[in-house]
């Protein structure tokens, strides 16, 4: 008999997981405490932007296999329960806030049937799974708990869920592994590597992967700083080192650095946990990774001041991009928005454009100005900042917009625009890590 699944927490990760699992043929119930989110999902609409997921969700709702509710007792028929709630940075420190994970497991515990398997997908500090499993052994001894970290990237959520580059399961026994193999059978069938780990290792895999990615980005941004000091070009440097297969060319895009709901908070939570475990020194380097990342934002602001003036009060700056990366409407810890807000705080008039992120950005920074149309944002600008590499910004014709702005100065914070094209059209073009 096919397994029935529940997904607890229908945010970015949960909504994606629920729709994808339904598309594999499972009956899936998604539960969340937020009635607005649930109502939207139940009507087949996404509460956020993610390419391809809107269509998949609408399609799966029609099959009758997928449903969403705020009633947690609806999980009672499920064999496997995926916990997909958030673990944000806590308000008073670097550590992750585990309130939602703990409460999710506690809330479903009374509804778990005999032999049910709770599977955590949220990113948690190492040791959490073992502690939750011990809790569950008391509150619902008929059930078991495993961990199955998620590596999906925003913008590629469906692809990363249905065709991941690996599946990692943290289990305490063979039975839990067998159940998870049954769930992922269609994914395993096309050769996805399957890694069985113990509970702590599975939790560590996720934070180690994100720490490595963050390190790669900060490494190239450190090289950008050196290139600026030495008269080099970081884009050429990245290309040249990337040909070495041991290094690889991915995640070597120098610019204003990483943001989002994962990388920044995960490296901080990892440091906090290592300290608790007495292994603080091992992760000291992550402090530097974080510092390099935040410095990239300051470097852009320094270039702006160098171009305009130390006193920005008389100047209008057009900011292209608010989200932390393209093909997403996520503005959590967005370097672009942070830079926009800092410039505004310094007295500049800042007008922000983004293809998808204006509303979420407005919620966070209601005092910034926003424009839905790029050319409206550029009007009378003294300087343009290209901060999120949406495709539509690469399609801007620099000659065509010349008459809109007050001065033809652009700073490419993502090293993605065609410098030759802009210069040919008479623009002063700056990019991070490139001196000429
Ligand atoms: C990340 C991990 O990639 C994913 O595996 C994990 O599950 C969640 O966290 P995501 O947050 O969607 O995914 O974004 P990612 O594509 O990793 O980019 C993170 C940030 O790094 C973005 O702000 C991006 O602009 C920046 N970045 C990425 C760079 O500055 N340079 C690069 O070369 C790559």
Coordinates of C-alpha atoms and ligand atoms in Angstrom, one line a residue, residues 150-154 206 210 213 217 221 250-253 257-263 324-325 335 389 414, ligand 1:
X150 CA 17.1 19.6 2.5
X151 CA 19.5 21.2 0.1
X152 CA 17.1 23.0 -2.2
X153 CA 18.0 26.4 -3.7
X154 CA 15.4 29.1 -4.1
X206 CA 23.6 20.5 5.9
X210 CA 26.2 25.7 3.6
X213 CA 29.4 27.5 -0.1
X217 CA 31.8 33.2 -1.9
X221 CA 35.1 38.4 -2.4
X250 CA 30.6 27.5 -9.4
X251 CA 30.0 29.9 -6.5
X252 CA 33.0 32.1 -7.4
X253 CA 30.9 35.0 -8.5
X257 CA 28.0 38.7 -1.2
X258 CA 25.5 36.1 0.1
X259 CA 22.2 36.7 1.8
X260 CA 18.9 34.8 2.1
X261 CA 17.2 32.7 4.8
X262 CA 19.9 30.1 4.9
X263 CA 23.6 30.9 4.4
X324 CA 18.8 38.2 -2.1
X325 CA 19.1 36.5 -5.5
X335 CA 22.6 42.4 0.6
X389 CA 21.3 39.9 -11.1
X414 CA 27.2 41.4 -9.1
Ligands
LIG1 C1 21.4 27.9 -0.2 C2 22.1 26.6 -0.6 O1 22.6 26.8 -1.9 C3 21.1 25.5 -0.6 O2 21.7 24.2 -0.9 C4 20.4 25.4 0.8 O3 19.4 24.4 0.9 C5 19.8 26.7 1.2 O4 20.8 27.7 1.1 P1 19.8 29.6 -1.4 O5 19.6 30.4 -0.1 O6 18.6 29.4 -2.2 O7 20.4 28.2 -1.2 O8 20.8 30.5 -2.3 P2 22.1 30.2 -3.1 O9 21.9 30.0 -4.5 O10 23.0 29.3 -2.3 O11 22.8 31.7 -3.0 C6 23.0 32.3 -1.7 C7 23.6 33.7 -1.8 O12 24.9 33.7 -2.3 C8 22.8 34.6 -2.7 O13 22.6 35.9 -2.1 C9 23.7 34.7 -4.0 O14 23.5 35.9 -4.6 C10 25.0 34.6 -3.3 N1 26.1 34.1 -4.3 C11 26.0 32.9 -4.8 C12 27.2 34.9 -4.6 O15 27.3 36.1 -4.1 N2 28.1 34.4 -5.4 C13 28.1 33.2 -5.9 O16 29.0 32.8 -6.7 C14 27.0 32.4 -5.6

